[in-house]
Short mmCIF file of C-alpha atoms in Angstrom, two decimals:
data_model
loop_
_atom_site.label_atom_id
_atom_site.label_comp_id
_atom_site.label_asym_id
_atom_site.label_seq_id
_atom_site.Cartn_x
_atom_site.Cartn_y
_atom_site.Cartn_z
CA MET A 1 -5.22 -27.03 21.16
CA GLN A 2 -7.48 -24.79 23.24
CA PHE A 3 -7.36 -21.07 24.00
CA ALA A 4 -7.68 -19.83 27.58
CA THR A 5 -9.88 -16.87 26.61
CA PRO A 6 -11.76 -15.53 23.58
CA GLU A 7 -9.13 -12.76 23.43
CA ALA A 8 -6.38 -15.37 23.00
CA ALA A 9 -8.22 -16.92 20.06
CA MET A 10 -8.68 -13.51 18.41
CA ARG A 11 -4.99 -12.70 18.90
CA HIS A 12 -4.18 -15.92 17.08
CA ALA A 13 -6.45 -14.80 14.22
CA LEU A 14 -4.82 -11.35 14.13
CA ALA A 15 -1.34 -12.88 13.96
CA ALA A 16 -2.47 -15.08 11.07
CA ALA A 17 -3.99 -12.08 9.26
CA ALA A 18 -0.66 -10.22 9.30
CA LEU A 19 0.90 -12.99 7.19
CA GLY A 20 -0.97 -11.60 4.17
CA GLN A 21 0.77 -8.23 4.31
CA GLY A 22 1.87 -7.08 0.87
CA ARG A 23 0.02 -9.90 -0.90
CA VAL A 24 -3.67 -9.12 -0.42
CA GLU A 25 -3.97 -5.37 -0.99
CA PRO A 26 -6.23 -3.61 -1.85
CA ASN A 27 -8.16 -6.29 0.04
CA PRO A 28 -7.82 -6.24 3.83
CA MET A 29 -5.57 -8.56 5.82
CA VAL A 30 -7.94 -11.01 7.55
CA GLY A 31 -7.39 -14.02 9.79
CA ALA A 32 -9.84 -16.61 11.15
CA VAL A 33 -9.93 -19.35 13.77
CA VAL A 34 -12.57 -22.09 14.20
CA LEU A 35 -13.17 -23.88 17.51
CA ASP A 36 -15.40 -26.94 17.77
CA ALA A 37 -18.23 -27.26 20.29
CA ASP A 38 -15.72 -28.32 22.97
CA GLY A 39 -13.40 -25.36 22.36
CA ASN A 40 -10.71 -27.25 20.43
CA LEU A 41 -8.92 -25.55 17.54
CA VAL A 42 -10.12 -27.32 14.39
CA GLY A 43 -9.45 -24.74 11.68
CA GLU A 44 -7.42 -21.61 11.02
CA GLY A 45 -6.52 -19.55 8.01
CA PHE A 46 -5.78 -16.14 6.55
CA HIS A 47 -6.37 -14.31 3.29
CA GLU A 48 -3.18 -15.28 1.49
CA ARG A 49 -3.37 -13.35 -1.78
CA PHE A 50 -5.60 -10.95 -3.70
CA GLY A 51 -8.22 -12.98 -5.55
CA GLY A 52 -7.69 -16.04 -3.35
CA PRO A 53 -10.12 -17.54 -0.82
CA HIS A 54 -10.94 -15.43 2.21
CA ALA A 55 -9.75 -16.33 5.70
CA GLU A 56 -13.13 -17.67 6.89
CA ILE A 57 -13.37 -20.05 3.95
CA VAL A 58 -9.85 -21.39 4.50
CA ALA A 59 -10.50 -21.97 8.21
CA LEU A 60 -13.96 -23.53 7.70
CA ARG A 61 -12.70 -25.88 4.99
CA GLN A 62 -9.97 -27.03 7.35
CA ALA A 63 -12.50 -27.54 10.14
CA GLY A 64 -15.01 -29.42 7.97
CA PRO A 65 -17.91 -30.95 9.94
CA ASN A 66 -16.15 -30.12 13.22
CA ALA A 67 -17.24 -26.50 12.77
CA ARG A 68 -20.91 -27.39 13.43
CA GLY A 69 -21.98 -26.02 16.79
CA GLY A 70 -18.62 -24.31 17.24
CA THR A 71 -17.25 -20.78 17.25
CA LEU A 72 -15.65 -18.68 14.52
CA PHE A 73 -13.23 -15.87 15.36
CA VAL A 74 -12.55 -13.52 12.46
CA THR A 75 -10.74 -10.18 12.40
CA LEU A 76 -13.15 -8.44 9.97
CA GLU A 77 -16.88 -8.72 9.32
CA PRO A 78 -17.57 -11.59 6.86
CA CYS A 79 -18.33 -10.22 3.42
CA ALA A 80 -21.82 -10.41 1.93
CA HIS A 81 -21.17 -9.68 -1.74
CA PHE A 82 -19.71 -11.28 -4.84
CA GLY A 83 -16.26 -9.91 -5.71
CA LYS A 84 -13.25 -11.95 -6.78
CA THR A 85 -14.79 -14.74 -4.68
CA PRO A 86 -18.34 -15.59 -3.48
CA PRO A 87 -19.61 -14.02 -0.24
CA CYS A 88 -18.37 -15.48 3.04
CA ALA A 89 -21.33 -14.85 5.34
CA PRO A 90 -23.59 -17.50 3.71
CA GLU A 91 -20.73 -20.02 3.92
CA VAL A 92 -20.41 -19.32 7.64
CA VAL A 93 -24.13 -20.06 8.00
CA ARG A 94 -23.82 -23.29 6.01
CA ALA A 95 -20.91 -24.42 8.19
CA GLY A 96 -23.27 -24.49 11.17
CA VAL A 97 -21.24 -22.50 13.68
CA ARG A 98 -23.18 -21.34 16.74
CA ARG A 99 -21.40 -18.05 17.44
CA VAL A 100 -19.08 -15.62 15.67
CA TYR A 101 -16.65 -13.16 17.25
CA VAL A 102 -15.50 -10.25 15.04
CA ALA A 103 -12.89 -7.60 15.82
CA VAL A 104 -13.88 -4.88 13.32
CA ALA A 105 -16.97 -4.07 11.25
CA ASP A 106 -16.27 -3.64 7.54
CA PRO A 107 -16.99 -0.09 6.26
CA PHE A 108 -16.89 -1.21 2.63
CA PRO A 109 -20.29 -0.01 1.35
CA VAL A 110 -21.50 -3.35 -0.08
CA VAL A 111 -20.73 -5.06 3.25
CA ALA A 112 -21.20 -2.45 6.03
CA GLY A 113 -23.31 -4.56 8.39
CA ARG A 114 -24.92 -6.84 5.83
CA GLY A 115 -22.61 -9.69 6.82
CA PHE A 116 -23.85 -9.42 10.41
CA GLU A 117 -27.47 -9.34 9.24
CA ILE A 118 -27.05 -12.62 7.36
CA LEU A 119 -25.51 -14.29 10.40
CA ARG A 120 -28.12 -13.01 12.85
CA GLU A 121 -30.99 -13.93 10.53
CA ALA A 122 -29.68 -17.51 10.64
CA GLY A 123 -29.74 -17.51 14.44
CA ILE A 124 -25.98 -17.18 14.93
CA GLU A 125 -24.74 -15.24 17.96
CA VAL A 126 -22.62 -12.31 16.78
CA HIS A 127 -20.16 -10.57 19.10
CA LEU A 128 -18.56 -7.46 17.61
CA GLY A 129 -15.58 -5.55 18.99
CA LEU A 130 -13.33 -8.23 20.50
CA LEU A 131 -9.82 -6.69 20.41
CA GLU A 132 -11.14 -3.94 18.15
CA PRO A 133 -8.19 -1.54 18.75
CA GLU A 134 -5.72 -4.24 17.70
CA GLY A 135 -7.88 -5.07 14.71
CA ARG A 136 -8.18 -1.47 13.60
CA ARG A 137 -4.43 -1.05 13.93
CA LEU A 138 -3.83 -4.01 11.63
CA LEU A 139 -6.48 -2.86 9.17
CA ALA A 140 -5.63 0.85 9.26
CA PRO A 141 -4.39 1.09 5.62
CA TYR A 142 -7.53 -0.68 4.33
CA LEU A 143 -9.79 1.42 6.55
CA LYS A 144 -8.22 4.68 5.38
CA LEU A 145 -8.49 3.72 1.73
CA THR A 146 -12.09 2.58 2.17
CA THR A 147 -13.36 5.54 4.17
CA ALA A 148 -11.20 8.41 2.86
CA GLY A 149 -10.32 7.17 -0.62
CA ILE A 150 -6.58 7.76 -0.19
CA PRO A 151 -3.65 5.45 0.70
CA TRP A 152 -1.89 4.95 4.00
CA VAL A 153 1.37 6.93 3.89
CA HIS A 154 4.68 5.67 5.26
CA ALA A 155 7.48 8.23 5.63
CA LYS A 156 11.08 7.05 5.74
CA TRP A 157 14.34 8.79 6.41
CA ALA A 158 17.84 8.08 7.68
CA MET A 159 19.58 10.71 9.80
CA THR A 160 22.59 11.20 12.00
CA ILE A 161 22.28 11.48 15.77
CA ASP A 162 22.37 15.28 15.37
CA GLY A 163 19.39 15.13 12.99
CA ARG A 164 21.07 15.65 9.58
CA ILE A 165 20.28 13.70 6.41
CA ALA A 166 23.37 14.91 4.53
CA THR A 167 26.37 17.17 4.90
CA ALA A 168 26.17 20.81 3.82
CA SER A 169 27.73 19.75 0.49
CA GLY A 170 25.00 17.12 -0.04
CA ASP A 171 27.00 13.96 0.78
CA SER A 172 24.64 11.36 2.31
CA GLN A 173 25.93 7.90 1.36
CA TRP A 174 25.75 6.17 3.66
CA ILE A 175 24.24 7.45 6.91
CA SER A 176 22.53 4.13 7.64
CA SER A 177 23.96 0.60 7.72
CA THR A 178 23.52 -2.24 5.25
CA ARG A 179 21.00 -3.87 7.60
CA SER A 180 18.97 -0.67 7.79
CA ARG A 181 18.92 -0.35 4.01
CA ALA A 182 17.75 -3.96 3.74
CA ILE A 183 14.66 -3.05 5.77
CA VAL A 184 13.97 -0.17 3.37
CA HIS A 185 14.10 -2.60 0.46
CA GLU A 186 11.67 -4.88 2.30
CA LEU A 187 9.32 -1.91 2.72
CA ARG A 188 9.57 -1.09 -0.98
CA GLY A 189 8.66 -4.69 -1.77
CA ARG A 190 5.32 -4.60 0.02
CA VAL A 191 3.96 -1.13 -0.86
CA ASP A 192 2.11 0.05 -3.95
CA ALA A 193 4.22 3.15 -4.61
CA VAL A 194 7.58 4.67 -3.66
CA VAL A 195 7.73 8.47 -3.80
CA VAL A 196 10.60 10.97 -3.99
CA GLY A 197 10.99 14.63 -4.87
CA ILE A 198 12.80 15.89 -7.94
CA SER A 199 15.83 17.11 -5.95
CA THR A 200 16.41 13.59 -4.59
CA ALA A 201 15.93 12.10 -8.05
CA LEU A 202 18.45 14.50 -9.59
CA HIS A 203 21.04 14.20 -6.82
CA ASP A 204 20.94 10.43 -6.18
CA ASP A 205 19.81 9.05 -9.59
CA PRO A 206 18.03 6.19 -7.76
CA LEU A 207 16.20 3.16 -9.14
CA LEU A 208 13.74 2.97 -6.19
CA THR A 209 13.19 -0.75 -6.74
CA ALA A 210 13.14 -3.47 -4.10
CA ARG A 211 16.27 -5.61 -4.05
CA PRO A 212 15.55 -8.46 -3.68
CA SER A 213 12.04 -8.13 -5.04
CA GLY A 214 9.08 -8.48 -2.71
CA PRO A 215 5.46 -9.56 -3.14
CA ARG A 216 4.54 -6.27 -4.85
CA THR A 217 6.12 -4.19 -7.59
CA ALA A 218 5.86 -0.58 -6.48
CA THR A 219 5.12 2.22 -8.91
CA ARG A 220 7.89 4.83 -8.63
CA ILE A 221 6.58 8.40 -8.33
CA VAL A 222 8.56 11.63 -8.66
CA PHE A 223 7.10 14.99 -7.61
CA ASP A 224 8.51 17.22 -10.34
CA ARG A 225 6.46 20.37 -10.90
CA THR A 226 8.31 21.49 -14.05
CA ALA A 227 9.23 18.06 -15.49
CA ARG A 228 12.97 18.40 -14.96
CA LEU A 229 13.59 14.64 -14.67
CA PRO A 230 16.14 13.75 -17.38
CA VAL A 231 15.30 10.95 -19.78
CA GLU A 232 18.85 9.62 -19.25
CA CYS A 233 18.31 8.86 -15.56
CA GLN A 234 17.88 5.35 -14.16
CA LEU A 235 14.23 5.94 -13.28
CA VAL A 236 13.28 6.74 -16.86
CA LYS A 237 15.54 4.12 -18.41
CA SER A 238 13.82 1.44 -16.32
CA ALA A 239 10.27 2.74 -16.90
CA GLN A 240 9.41 -0.10 -19.27
CA ALA A 241 10.15 -2.67 -16.56
CA PHE A 242 8.96 -0.77 -13.48
CA PRO A 243 6.08 1.72 -13.64
CA LEU A 244 7.05 5.38 -13.27
CA ILE A 245 4.80 8.38 -12.72
CA VAL A 246 6.03 11.96 -12.80
CA ALA A 247 3.64 14.35 -11.05
CA THR A 248 3.90 17.84 -12.54
CA GLY A 249 2.15 21.16 -12.49
CA SER A 250 0.46 22.40 -15.62
CA GLU A 251 3.35 24.86 -15.99
CA ALA A 252 5.62 21.97 -17.01
CA PRO A 253 6.94 22.64 -20.55
CA SER A 254 5.09 20.55 -23.12
CA GLU A 255 8.32 19.41 -24.77
CA ARG A 256 9.61 18.03 -21.48
CA VAL A 257 6.32 16.24 -20.84
CA SER A 258 6.38 14.76 -24.36
CA ALA A 259 9.96 13.54 -23.91
CA LEU A 260 9.05 11.73 -20.71
CA GLU A 261 5.91 10.21 -22.18
CA SER A 262 7.84 9.03 -25.25
CA ALA A 263 10.22 7.23 -22.89
CA GLY A 264 7.35 5.29 -21.29
CA VAL A 265 6.71 7.57 -18.32
CA GLU A 266 3.18 8.42 -17.19
CA VAL A 267 2.88 12.16 -16.53
CA LEU A 268 0.25 13.20 -14.01
CA ARG A 269 -0.63 16.89 -14.21
CA CYS A 270 -1.77 18.36 -10.91
CA GLY A 271 -2.96 21.82 -12.02
CA ASP A 272 -1.86 25.42 -11.53
CA GLY A 273 -1.20 27.21 -8.30
CA ARG A 274 -1.16 24.19 -6.02
CA SER A 275 0.89 24.38 -2.85
CA GLY A 276 3.12 21.46 -2.01
CA ALA A 277 0.46 20.16 0.36
CA GLY A 278 -2.22 20.63 -2.30
CA MET A 279 -0.18 18.67 -4.81
CA VAL A 280 0.24 15.90 -2.23
CA ARG A 281 -3.52 15.69 -1.77
CA SER A 282 -4.11 15.65 -5.53
CA VAL A 283 -1.66 12.79 -6.08
CA LEU A 284 -3.00 10.78 -3.15
CA GLU A 285 -6.55 11.11 -4.44
CA GLU A 286 -5.41 9.75 -7.81
CA LEU A 287 -3.57 6.85 -6.17
CA GLY A 288 -6.62 6.10 -4.04
CA ALA A 289 -8.77 5.99 -7.17
CA ARG A 290 -6.33 3.35 -8.44
CA ARG A 291 -6.87 1.39 -5.18
CA MET A 292 -3.29 1.79 -3.99
CA THR A 293 -3.25 0.98 -0.27
CA ASN A 294 0.28 1.74 1.01
CA VAL A 295 2.65 4.46 -0.21
CA LEU A 296 6.26 4.94 0.94
CA VAL A 297 7.67 8.49 0.83
CA GLU A 298 11.48 8.46 0.87
CA GLY A 299 12.21 12.18 0.66
CA GLY A 300 13.84 14.57 0.38
CA GLY A 301 13.10 17.04 3.11
CA GLN A 302 10.92 19.39 1.07
CA LEU A 303 8.67 16.57 -0.13
CA LEU A 304 8.41 15.03 3.33
CA GLY A 305 7.59 18.51 4.63
CA SER A 306 4.77 18.80 2.09
CA PHE A 307 3.31 15.47 3.23
CA PHE A 308 3.49 16.58 6.87
CA ASP A 309 2.01 19.97 5.96
CA ALA A 310 -0.87 18.13 4.30
CA GLY A 311 -1.40 15.99 7.43
CA GLN A 312 -0.79 12.90 5.34
CA VAL A 313 1.87 10.89 7.16
CA ASP A 314 0.45 7.89 8.99
CA GLU A 315 3.58 5.90 9.80
CA ALA A 316 7.26 6.86 10.10
CA HIS A 317 10.35 4.68 9.68
CA VAL A 318 13.38 6.51 11.07
CA PHE A 319 16.91 5.11 10.87
CA LEU A 320 19.37 6.76 13.25
CA GLY A 321 23.00 6.40 12.18
CA PRO A 322 25.96 6.73 14.60
CA ARG A 323 27.46 9.91 13.15
CA VAL A 324 27.51 13.62 13.91
CA ILE A 325 27.76 16.04 10.98
CA GLY A 326 27.13 19.43 12.52
CA SER A 327 26.75 22.69 10.53
CA ALA A 328 23.62 24.80 10.41
CA ALA A 329 23.71 24.41 6.63
CA ALA A 330 23.37 20.60 6.76
CA PRO A 331 19.76 19.66 5.94
CA GLY A 332 17.32 17.94 8.27
CA PRO A 333 14.78 15.29 7.22
CA VAL A 334 11.62 17.44 7.11
CA SER A 335 11.21 21.02 5.89
CA GLY A 336 8.08 22.40 4.25
CA ARG A 337 5.92 25.09 5.83
CA GLY A 338 5.98 23.47 9.26
CA ARG A 339 4.12 24.61 12.38
CA ASP A 340 4.43 27.79 14.42
CA ARG A 341 3.43 26.21 17.71
CA LEU A 342 4.62 22.96 19.25
CA ALA A 343 1.06 22.09 20.18
CA GLU A 344 0.22 21.99 16.45
CA ALA A 345 3.01 19.55 15.60
CA ALA A 346 2.16 16.09 14.28
CA THR A 347 2.29 13.56 17.11
CA PHE A 348 3.13 9.89 16.76
CA ARG A 349 3.28 6.88 19.03
CA LEU A 350 6.49 4.85 19.23
CA ASP A 351 5.61 1.43 17.83
CA GLY A 352 8.97 -0.29 17.98
CA VAL A 353 12.72 0.07 18.45
CA GLU A 354 15.28 -2.19 16.80
CA TRP A 355 19.08 -2.14 16.99
CA LEU A 356 20.75 -2.79 13.63
CA ASP A 357 24.49 -2.96 14.21
CA ASP A 358 25.20 0.61 15.38
CA ASP A 359 21.97 2.00 13.89
CA VAL A 360 18.67 2.40 15.70
CA TYR A 361 15.43 1.79 13.77
CA LEU A 362 12.57 3.81 15.26
CA HIS A 363 9.09 2.92 14.05
CA TYR A 364 6.26 5.35 14.75
CA ARG A 365 2.55 5.28 13.96
CA THR A 366 -0.34 7.61 14.40
CA GLU A 367 -2.50 6.83 17.42
CA ALA A 368 -3.58 3.17 17.33
CA GLY A 369 -7.25 2.43 16.87
CA ARG A 370 -8.20 5.32 14.61
CA THR A 371 -7.98 6.18 10.95
CA PRO A 372 -6.24 9.57 10.91
CA ASN A 373 -6.14 12.41 8.38
CA VAL A 374 -9.62 11.72 7.02
#
């Protein structure tokens, strides 16, 4: 097999990299392609799981001696440090390739250009920036965590075609279809945390687990300033099997905190006087310190509003159900402080549309090619 252009080879590597989603974090998703001296595909691979061999190593092992004098395409700068595995850049040199194309430089401090130095010192041609926007889009969660120290935030909600998430009386099951809810479970199965507010937890008594399970087991997080979450709820009862964090203010009564902790819940105190947006930032900083890469916020409206107020929504998953509720008292998906001027509103780019029976799944992302909210 041959590729018509270098861009085609890099696209192949990017597609391979995406296969590691949910399995490699907090490492980046990386793909690699090796062409021999005549331009034939002789090796390909991707980073399959955290702690496993990196994409370059998989592809070079597959290529064997055919890599000598050839070309390596890799979506991220080859690493130059010992981590879970030995550094990749020296292995690229030993393989004898003549040139290397890279989509994105690695900002991780112990790499950050050192991989390129090793290659250039060995006389290898290095070409940086091939399909960089596509590479940065794929790597956006890793890049945000690495440069800003906080996770990539996915917001999710289901609403009627008139923009309501429930009736005025609070009835919301079900606005979306079975197929739509299956996608939500798939999202839960590949993120590090699933987040809800205390009102949602009290009203719905959810489990917030992925069914069926995915490659990751998400930590469930409840924003609950005064520790109102009852120990009899499903979240607490399942805390021994699935991690649960309750984020509170320091005004939370000590007896309520003790009851939750005795039931196996981790209580994260976020301090006095924090606004909703400030509490969001505090929790995200803690999750970033724990190297969580992707976080899914499922609501309700006040919590989603706090994340938007904090400028901390990077991706939105919106499920539009074929119903009209009406009533000014029926809640919408996002509240919070909001914006006074339309020009100040958060802006997203439509990334995909999918029809699910009579539902429409709208997928939005922040502008491709940048790491926002840093």
